[in-house]
XYZ file of C-alpha atoms in Angstrom:
479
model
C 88.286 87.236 -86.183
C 85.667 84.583 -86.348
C 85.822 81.149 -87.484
C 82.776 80.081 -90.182
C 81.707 76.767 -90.707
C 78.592 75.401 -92.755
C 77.479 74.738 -89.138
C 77.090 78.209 -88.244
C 74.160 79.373 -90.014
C 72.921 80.885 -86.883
C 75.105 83.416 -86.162
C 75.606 86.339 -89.294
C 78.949 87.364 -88.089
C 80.075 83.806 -88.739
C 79.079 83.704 -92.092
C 80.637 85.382 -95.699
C 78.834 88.756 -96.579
C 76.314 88.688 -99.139
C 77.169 91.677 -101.412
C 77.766 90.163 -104.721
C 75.143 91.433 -107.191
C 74.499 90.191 -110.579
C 76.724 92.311 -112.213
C 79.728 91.854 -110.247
C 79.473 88.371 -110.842
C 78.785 88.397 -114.323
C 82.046 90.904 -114.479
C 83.610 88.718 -112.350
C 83.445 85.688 -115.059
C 84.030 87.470 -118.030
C 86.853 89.090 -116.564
C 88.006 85.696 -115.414
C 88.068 84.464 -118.630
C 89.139 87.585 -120.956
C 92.686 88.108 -120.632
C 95.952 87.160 -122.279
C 94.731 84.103 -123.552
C 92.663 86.100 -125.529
C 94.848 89.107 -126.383
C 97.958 87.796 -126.508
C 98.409 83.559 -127.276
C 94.829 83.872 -129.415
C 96.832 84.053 -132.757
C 98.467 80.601 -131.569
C 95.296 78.734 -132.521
C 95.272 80.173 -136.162
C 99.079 79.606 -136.576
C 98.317 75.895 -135.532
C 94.978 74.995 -136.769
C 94.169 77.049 -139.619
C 91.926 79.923 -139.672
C 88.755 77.552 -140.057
C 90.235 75.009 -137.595
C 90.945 78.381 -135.331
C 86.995 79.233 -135.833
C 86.281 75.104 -134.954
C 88.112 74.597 -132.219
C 86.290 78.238 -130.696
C 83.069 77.143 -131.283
C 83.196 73.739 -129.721
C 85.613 75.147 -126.671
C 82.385 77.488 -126.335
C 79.903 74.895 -126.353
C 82.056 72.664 -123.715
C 81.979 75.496 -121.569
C 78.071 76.019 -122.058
C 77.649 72.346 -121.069
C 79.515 72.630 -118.170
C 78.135 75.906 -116.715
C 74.794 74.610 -116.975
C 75.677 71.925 -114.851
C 77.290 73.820 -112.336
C 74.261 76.581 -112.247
C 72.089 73.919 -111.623
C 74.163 72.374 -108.381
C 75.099 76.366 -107.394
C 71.488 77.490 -107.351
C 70.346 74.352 -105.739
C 73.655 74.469 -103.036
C 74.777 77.872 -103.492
C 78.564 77.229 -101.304
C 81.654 79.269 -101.535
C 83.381 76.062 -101.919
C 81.212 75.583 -105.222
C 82.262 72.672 -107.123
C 85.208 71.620 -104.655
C 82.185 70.877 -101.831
C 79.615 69.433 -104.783
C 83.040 66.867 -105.652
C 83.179 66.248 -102.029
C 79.408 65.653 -101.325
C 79.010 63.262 -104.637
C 81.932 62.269 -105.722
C 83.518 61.651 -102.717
C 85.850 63.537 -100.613
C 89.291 62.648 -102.425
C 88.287 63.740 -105.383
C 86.712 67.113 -103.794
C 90.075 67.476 -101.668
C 91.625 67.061 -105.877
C 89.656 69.346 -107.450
C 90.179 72.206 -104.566
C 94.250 71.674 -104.647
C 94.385 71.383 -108.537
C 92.120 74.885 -108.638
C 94.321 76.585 -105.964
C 97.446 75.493 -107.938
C 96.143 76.822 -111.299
C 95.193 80.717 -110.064
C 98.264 80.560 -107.377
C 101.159 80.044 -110.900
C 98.555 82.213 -112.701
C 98.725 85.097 -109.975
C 102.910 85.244 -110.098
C 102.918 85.012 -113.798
C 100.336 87.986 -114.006
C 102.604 90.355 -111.605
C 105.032 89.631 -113.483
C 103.928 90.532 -117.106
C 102.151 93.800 -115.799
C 105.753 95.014 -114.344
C 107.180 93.999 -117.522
C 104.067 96.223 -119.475
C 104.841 99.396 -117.323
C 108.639 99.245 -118.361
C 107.415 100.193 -121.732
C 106.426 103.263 -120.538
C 108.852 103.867 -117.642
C 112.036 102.572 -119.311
C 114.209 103.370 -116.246
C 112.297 101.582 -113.425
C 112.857 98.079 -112.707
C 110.427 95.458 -112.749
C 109.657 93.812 -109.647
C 109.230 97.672 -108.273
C 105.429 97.901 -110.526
C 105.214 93.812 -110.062
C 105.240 95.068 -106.170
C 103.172 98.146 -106.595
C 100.572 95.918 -108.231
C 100.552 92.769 -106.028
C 99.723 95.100 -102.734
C 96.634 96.905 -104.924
C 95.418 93.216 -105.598
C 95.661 92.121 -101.934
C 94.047 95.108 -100.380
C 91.514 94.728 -102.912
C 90.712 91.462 -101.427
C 91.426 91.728 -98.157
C 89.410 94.900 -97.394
C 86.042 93.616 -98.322
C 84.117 91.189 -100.932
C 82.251 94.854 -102.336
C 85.688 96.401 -103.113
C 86.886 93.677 -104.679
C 83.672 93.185 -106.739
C 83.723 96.974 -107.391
C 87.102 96.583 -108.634
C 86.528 93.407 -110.768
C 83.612 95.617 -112.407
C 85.327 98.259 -114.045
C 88.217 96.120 -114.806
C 86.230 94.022 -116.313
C 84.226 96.694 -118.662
C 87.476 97.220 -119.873
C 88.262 94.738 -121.406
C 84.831 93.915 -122.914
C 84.729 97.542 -124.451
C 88.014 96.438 -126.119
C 86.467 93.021 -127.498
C 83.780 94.787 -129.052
C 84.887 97.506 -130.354
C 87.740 95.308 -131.552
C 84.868 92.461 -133.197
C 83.110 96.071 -134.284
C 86.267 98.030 -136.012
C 87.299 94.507 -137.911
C 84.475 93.438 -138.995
C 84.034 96.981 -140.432
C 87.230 96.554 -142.262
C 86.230 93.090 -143.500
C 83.186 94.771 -145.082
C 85.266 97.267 -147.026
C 84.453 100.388 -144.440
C 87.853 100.885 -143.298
C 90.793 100.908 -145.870
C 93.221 97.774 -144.734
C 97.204 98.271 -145.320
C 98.915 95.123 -146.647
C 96.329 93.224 -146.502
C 97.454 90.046 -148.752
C 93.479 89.402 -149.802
C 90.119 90.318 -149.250
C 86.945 88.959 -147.915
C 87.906 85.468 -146.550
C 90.371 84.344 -148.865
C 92.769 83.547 -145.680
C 89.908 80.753 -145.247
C 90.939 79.154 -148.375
C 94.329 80.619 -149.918
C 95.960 77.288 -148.374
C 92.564 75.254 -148.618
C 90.299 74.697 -145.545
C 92.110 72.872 -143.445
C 96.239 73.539 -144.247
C 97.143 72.065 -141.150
C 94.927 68.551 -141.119
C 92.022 67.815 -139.232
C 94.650 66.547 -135.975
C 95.486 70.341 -134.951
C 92.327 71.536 -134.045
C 92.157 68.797 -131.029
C 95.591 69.355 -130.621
C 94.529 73.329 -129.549
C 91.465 72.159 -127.328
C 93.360 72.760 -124.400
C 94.834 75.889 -125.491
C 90.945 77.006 -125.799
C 89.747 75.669 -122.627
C 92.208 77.599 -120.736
C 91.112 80.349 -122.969
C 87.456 80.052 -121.503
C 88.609 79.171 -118.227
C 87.155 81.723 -115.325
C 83.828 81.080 -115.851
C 83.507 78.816 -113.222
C 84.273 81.473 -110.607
C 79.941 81.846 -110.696
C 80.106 79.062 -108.874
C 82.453 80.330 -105.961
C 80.681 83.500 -106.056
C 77.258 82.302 -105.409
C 78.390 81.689 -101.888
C 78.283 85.229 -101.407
C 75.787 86.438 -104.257
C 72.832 88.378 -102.538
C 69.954 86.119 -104.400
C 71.653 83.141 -105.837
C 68.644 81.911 -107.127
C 67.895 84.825 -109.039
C 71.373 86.188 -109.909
C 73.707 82.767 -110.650
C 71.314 81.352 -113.785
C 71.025 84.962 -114.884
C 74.609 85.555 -115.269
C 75.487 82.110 -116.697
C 72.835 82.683 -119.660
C 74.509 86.313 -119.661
C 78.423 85.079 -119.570
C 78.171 82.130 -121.475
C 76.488 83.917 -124.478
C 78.460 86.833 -124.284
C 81.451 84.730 -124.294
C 80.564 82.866 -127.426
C 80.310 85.658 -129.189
C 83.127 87.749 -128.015
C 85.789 84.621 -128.625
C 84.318 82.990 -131.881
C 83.881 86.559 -133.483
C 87.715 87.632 -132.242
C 88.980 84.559 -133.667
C 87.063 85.724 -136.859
C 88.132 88.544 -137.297
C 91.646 87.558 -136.497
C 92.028 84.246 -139.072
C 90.322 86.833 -141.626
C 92.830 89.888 -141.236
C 95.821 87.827 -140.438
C 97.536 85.632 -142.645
C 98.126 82.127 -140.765
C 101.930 82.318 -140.832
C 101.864 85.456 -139.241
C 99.039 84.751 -136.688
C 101.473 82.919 -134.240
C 104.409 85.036 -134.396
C 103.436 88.774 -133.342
C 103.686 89.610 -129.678
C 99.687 90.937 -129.987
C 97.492 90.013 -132.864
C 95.006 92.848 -131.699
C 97.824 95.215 -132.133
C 98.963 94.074 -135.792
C 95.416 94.217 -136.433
C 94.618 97.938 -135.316
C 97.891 98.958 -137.058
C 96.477 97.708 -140.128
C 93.835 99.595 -139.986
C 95.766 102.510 -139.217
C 94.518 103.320 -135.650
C 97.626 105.158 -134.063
C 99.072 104.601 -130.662
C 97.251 100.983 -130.979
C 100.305 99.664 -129.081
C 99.712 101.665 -126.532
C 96.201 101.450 -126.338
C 97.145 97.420 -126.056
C 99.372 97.585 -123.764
C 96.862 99.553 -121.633
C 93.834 96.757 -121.977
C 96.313 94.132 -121.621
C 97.819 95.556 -118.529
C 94.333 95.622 -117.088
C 93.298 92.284 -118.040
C 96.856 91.260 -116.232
C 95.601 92.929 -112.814
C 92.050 91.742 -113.561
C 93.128 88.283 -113.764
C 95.140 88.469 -110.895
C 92.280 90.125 -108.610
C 89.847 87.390 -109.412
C 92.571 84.662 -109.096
C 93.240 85.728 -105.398
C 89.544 85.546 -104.894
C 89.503 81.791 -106.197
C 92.206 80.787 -104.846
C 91.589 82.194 -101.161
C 88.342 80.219 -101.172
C 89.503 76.976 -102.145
C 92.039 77.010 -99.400
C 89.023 78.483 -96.934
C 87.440 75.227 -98.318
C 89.555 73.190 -97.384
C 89.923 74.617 -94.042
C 86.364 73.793 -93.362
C 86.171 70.687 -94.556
C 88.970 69.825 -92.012
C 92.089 69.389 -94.572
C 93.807 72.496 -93.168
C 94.502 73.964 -90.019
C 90.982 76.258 -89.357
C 92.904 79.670 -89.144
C 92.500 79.275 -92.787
C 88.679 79.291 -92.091
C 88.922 82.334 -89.824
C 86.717 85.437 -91.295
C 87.697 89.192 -90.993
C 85.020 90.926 -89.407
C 84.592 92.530 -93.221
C 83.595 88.952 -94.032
C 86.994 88.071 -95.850
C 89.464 85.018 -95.240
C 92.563 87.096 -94.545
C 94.821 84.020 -93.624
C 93.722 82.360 -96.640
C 94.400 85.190 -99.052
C 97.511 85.683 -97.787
C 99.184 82.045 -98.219
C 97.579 82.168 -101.535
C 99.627 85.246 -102.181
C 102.248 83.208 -100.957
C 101.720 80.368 -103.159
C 101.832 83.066 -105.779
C 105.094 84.733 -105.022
C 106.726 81.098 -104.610
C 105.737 80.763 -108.056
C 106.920 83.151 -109.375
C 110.172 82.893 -107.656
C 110.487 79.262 -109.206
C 110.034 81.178 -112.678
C 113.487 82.813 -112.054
C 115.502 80.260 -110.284
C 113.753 77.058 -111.707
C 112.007 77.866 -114.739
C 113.138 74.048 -116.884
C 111.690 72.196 -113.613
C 109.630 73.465 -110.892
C 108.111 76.028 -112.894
C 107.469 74.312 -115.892
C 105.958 71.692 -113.417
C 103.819 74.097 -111.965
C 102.131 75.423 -115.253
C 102.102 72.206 -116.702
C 99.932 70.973 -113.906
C 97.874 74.377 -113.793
C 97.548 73.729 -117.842
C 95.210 70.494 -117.102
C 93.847 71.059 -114.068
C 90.894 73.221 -115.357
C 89.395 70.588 -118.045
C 89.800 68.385 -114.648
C 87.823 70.376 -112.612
C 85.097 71.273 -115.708
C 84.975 67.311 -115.970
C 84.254 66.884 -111.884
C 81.551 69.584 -112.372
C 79.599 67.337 -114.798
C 80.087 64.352 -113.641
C 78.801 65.813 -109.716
C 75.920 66.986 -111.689
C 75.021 63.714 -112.711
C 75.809 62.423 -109.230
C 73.524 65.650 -107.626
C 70.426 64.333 -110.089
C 70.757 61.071 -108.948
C 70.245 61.220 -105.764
C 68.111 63.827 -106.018
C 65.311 61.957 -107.980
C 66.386 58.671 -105.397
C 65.818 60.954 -102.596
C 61.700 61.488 -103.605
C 63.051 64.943 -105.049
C 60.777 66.465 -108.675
C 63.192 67.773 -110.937
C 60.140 70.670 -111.997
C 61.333 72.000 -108.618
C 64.818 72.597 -108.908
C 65.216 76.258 -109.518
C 67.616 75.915 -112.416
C 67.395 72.798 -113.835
C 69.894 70.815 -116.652
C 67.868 70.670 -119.693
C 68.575 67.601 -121.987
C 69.561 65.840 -118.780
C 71.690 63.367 -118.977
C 73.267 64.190 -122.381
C 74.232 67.589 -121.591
C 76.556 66.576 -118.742
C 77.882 63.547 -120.917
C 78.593 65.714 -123.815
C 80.634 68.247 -121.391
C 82.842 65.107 -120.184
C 83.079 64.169 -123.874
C 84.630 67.325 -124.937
C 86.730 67.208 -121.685
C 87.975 64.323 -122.903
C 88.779 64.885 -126.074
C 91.088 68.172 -125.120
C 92.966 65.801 -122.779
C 93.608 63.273 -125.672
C 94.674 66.014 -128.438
C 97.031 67.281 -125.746
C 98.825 63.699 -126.161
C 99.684 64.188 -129.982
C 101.204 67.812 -129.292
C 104.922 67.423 -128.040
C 104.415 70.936 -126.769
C 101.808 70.443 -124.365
C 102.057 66.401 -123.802
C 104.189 67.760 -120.469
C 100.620 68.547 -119.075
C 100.099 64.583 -118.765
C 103.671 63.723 -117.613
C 103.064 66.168 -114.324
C 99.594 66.135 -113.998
C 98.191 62.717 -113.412
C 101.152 62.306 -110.998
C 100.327 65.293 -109.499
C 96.373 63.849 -109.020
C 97.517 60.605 -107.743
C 99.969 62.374 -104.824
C 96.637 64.179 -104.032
C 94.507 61.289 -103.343
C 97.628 59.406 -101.476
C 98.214 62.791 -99.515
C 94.283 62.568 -98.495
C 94.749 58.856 -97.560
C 97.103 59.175 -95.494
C 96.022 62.398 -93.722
C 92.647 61.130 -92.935
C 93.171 60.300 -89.249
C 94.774 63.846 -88.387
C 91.803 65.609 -90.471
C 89.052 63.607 -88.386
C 90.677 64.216 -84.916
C 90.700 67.848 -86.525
C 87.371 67.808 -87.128
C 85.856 65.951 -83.966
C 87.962 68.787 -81.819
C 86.000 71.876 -83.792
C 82.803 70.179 -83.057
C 83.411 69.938 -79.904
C 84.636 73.297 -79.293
C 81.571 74.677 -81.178
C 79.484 72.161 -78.849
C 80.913 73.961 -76.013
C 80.714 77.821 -77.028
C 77.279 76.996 -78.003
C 76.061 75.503 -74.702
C 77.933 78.482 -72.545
């Protein structure tokens, strides 16, 4: 085992292993970000804002997330870290808030993690009625560590094929309904035709209040794609591969969610939209493709141990983060000599398995805590992405810096990073008309304030921390 530090350029065996290639990390962010949001909790957004609201809130969730990925691939081509926008928070925004942003980040994959073992044992009970759950929730947890913990190429291999997966399924999905919106394939009780759904209750049945009221339902949706950012700290040519896959991901994403929320409001009447366990399965049994529940139950099981293999990934570097910045013990920094942080992946599984232990024994309080927290968190850490960008420009131009030389560069600077923190923003206030997801505010801003106080008053330990691995590096590098 060897420790790495930002310090230790000089030595390769101290540093992460370059092997990510541009398609691994484009997988790696549309797999991030397709999963059961998508397949499962997509019809909640029609049920609550209206097919056309549904279509709305999409399209804006998708241009948020354009504004804020352009803002992070112009800080991760520019400072291309593992600790990605945790270390650009630290470096401009100062180191509470990057200390935050790494804790809320962990917190979100480590309750997403649990909950995704979870569901996939539940998933494999449908076809092996007399096994118990936590036996495949097991099974699959182990396949997900080793995948991590063996090397960064089997994981990215892994995260690949997933991935395709579930992409094949969107399009084909987008392809087969909008065939059947067309006329091509013959639609059983379907209650109109063409887009009447859009106006059989008028455009907007539910008010105009609703589709802010989903924004955070949406930006959890499109959460993942940040993981470009934590992968161009071991991406082979950052430069090259990290603004290639966020033009790649981010249009690809726009057009896989806004056309599956098409197709959806157009099929599905509203009232039944947020009701069915799967609107893609109501959907293919419409059109009368057979065994589309258990063709479902497949994709969604993959996009279950998809999301949990990338999750581990995040999470283990945000706690490897930390460790190097000096907020952690530095075991937590320790490498394997396959390049991954072992200790760090497994106290995220930890984290993981605690949650989803609280799920059972605590699911009215801790739990509901922990995803209520996990809920907010990534709008929080979309909003410290744009506002380090703005920060990173700054200084940059203060510096004597010419922003034609920045490799990737923020066009429309500084509106584009203002317009991300303005759509943050507004998905934080239409979470405080919905009583169902107001709970994110009662536990989250606590939750950020006992971060900051837990970094105030741990700053003397972390500098003595820090002084004594400086010193110890001092002294291995003088011998």
């Amino acid at each position: 085992m060897t420790i790495q530090t930002k310090n230790d350029q000089s030595d390769p065996a101290l540093n992460f292993k370059k092997e990510m290639q541009t398609r691994h990390i484009v997988m790696l962010a549309l797999g991030g970000v397709i999963g059961t949001g998508l397949f499962l909790t997509s019809g909640y957004t029609v049920n609550q804002a209206g097919p056309l609201g549904a279509v709305i809130a999409y399209i804006i969730g998708a241009v948020m997330v354009y504004l804020v990925m352009v803002c992070l691939g112009e800080l991760a081509v520019q400072m291309p870290e593992t600790g990605s926008f945790s270390s650009y928070a630290t470096r401009y925004l100062g180191p509470g808030t990057g200390y935050t942003v790494a804790w809320l980040y962990w917190l979100t994959w480590a309750v997403a993690i649990g909950s995704e073992f979870t569901a996939a044992g539940i998933l494999m009970v449908r076809w092996f009625p007399d096994t118990p759950v936590w036996i495949w929730s097991a099974f699959f947890a182990i396949a997900v560590f080793l995948s991590n913990v063996v090397s960064v190429r089997l994981f990215a291999e892994t995260e690949f094929w997933l991935s395709l997966i579930k992409v094949l399924t969107v399009i084909t999905f987008i392809v087969i309904g909008g065939g059947a919106i067309c006329g091509l394939f013959q639609v059983q009780h379907l209650q109109g035709a063409g887009l009447s759904n859009f106006t059989r209750e008028g455009l907007f049945p539910t008010g105009f209040l609703p589709i802010a009221m989903t924004l955070l339902a949406v930006s959890f949706a499109f959460s993942g794609t940040e993981l470009i950012g934590i992968a161009a700290g071991e991406a082979q040519d950052p430069q090259t591969s990290v603004p290639k896959a966020i033009r790649t991901t981010v249009v690809r994403l726009a057009l896989f969610f806004v056309g599956t929320i098409f197709v959806l409001a157009t099929l599905l009447p509203r009232e039944q939209a947020g009701v069915i366990e799967s609107p893609f399965v109501m959907v293919f049994e419409l059109i009368g493709i057979p065994y589309s529940a258990d063709i479902m139950n497949f994709v969604i099981l993959t996009a279950l141990i998809s999301a949990a293999n990338s999750g581990l990934y995040a999470a283990s570097r945000m706690l490897w983060t930390l460790s190097d910045q000096g907020h952690m013990p530095k075991r937590y920094a320790r490498l394997s000599r396959q390049g991954t942080p072992v200790n760090a992946i497994v106290l995220s599984m930890a984290g993981a398995m605690a949650s989803l232990l609280s799920s059972v024994f605590a699911p009215d309080t801790v739990y509901l805590a922990l995803v209520s927290i996990s809920g907010l968190a990534v709008v929080i850490v979309w909003m410290s992405i744009a506002a380090s960008q703005i920060a990173f420009r700054r200084q940059y131009v203060a510096n004597g810096g010419r922003v034609e030389d920045l490799h990737f560069r923020v066009r429309g600077y500084p509106w584009v990073p203002i317009g991300a923190l303005l759509c943050c923003l507004l998905a934080c206030v239409g979470i405080a008309f919905d009583p169902e997801q107001r709970v994110a505010l009662y536990f989250g801003l606590p939750f950020i304030a006992w971060c900051y106080f837990v970094y105030w008053i741990t700053r003397k330990k972390r500098e003595e921390r820090l002084a004594l691995a400086a010193a110890a590096h001092h002294s291995a590098g003088a011998a």
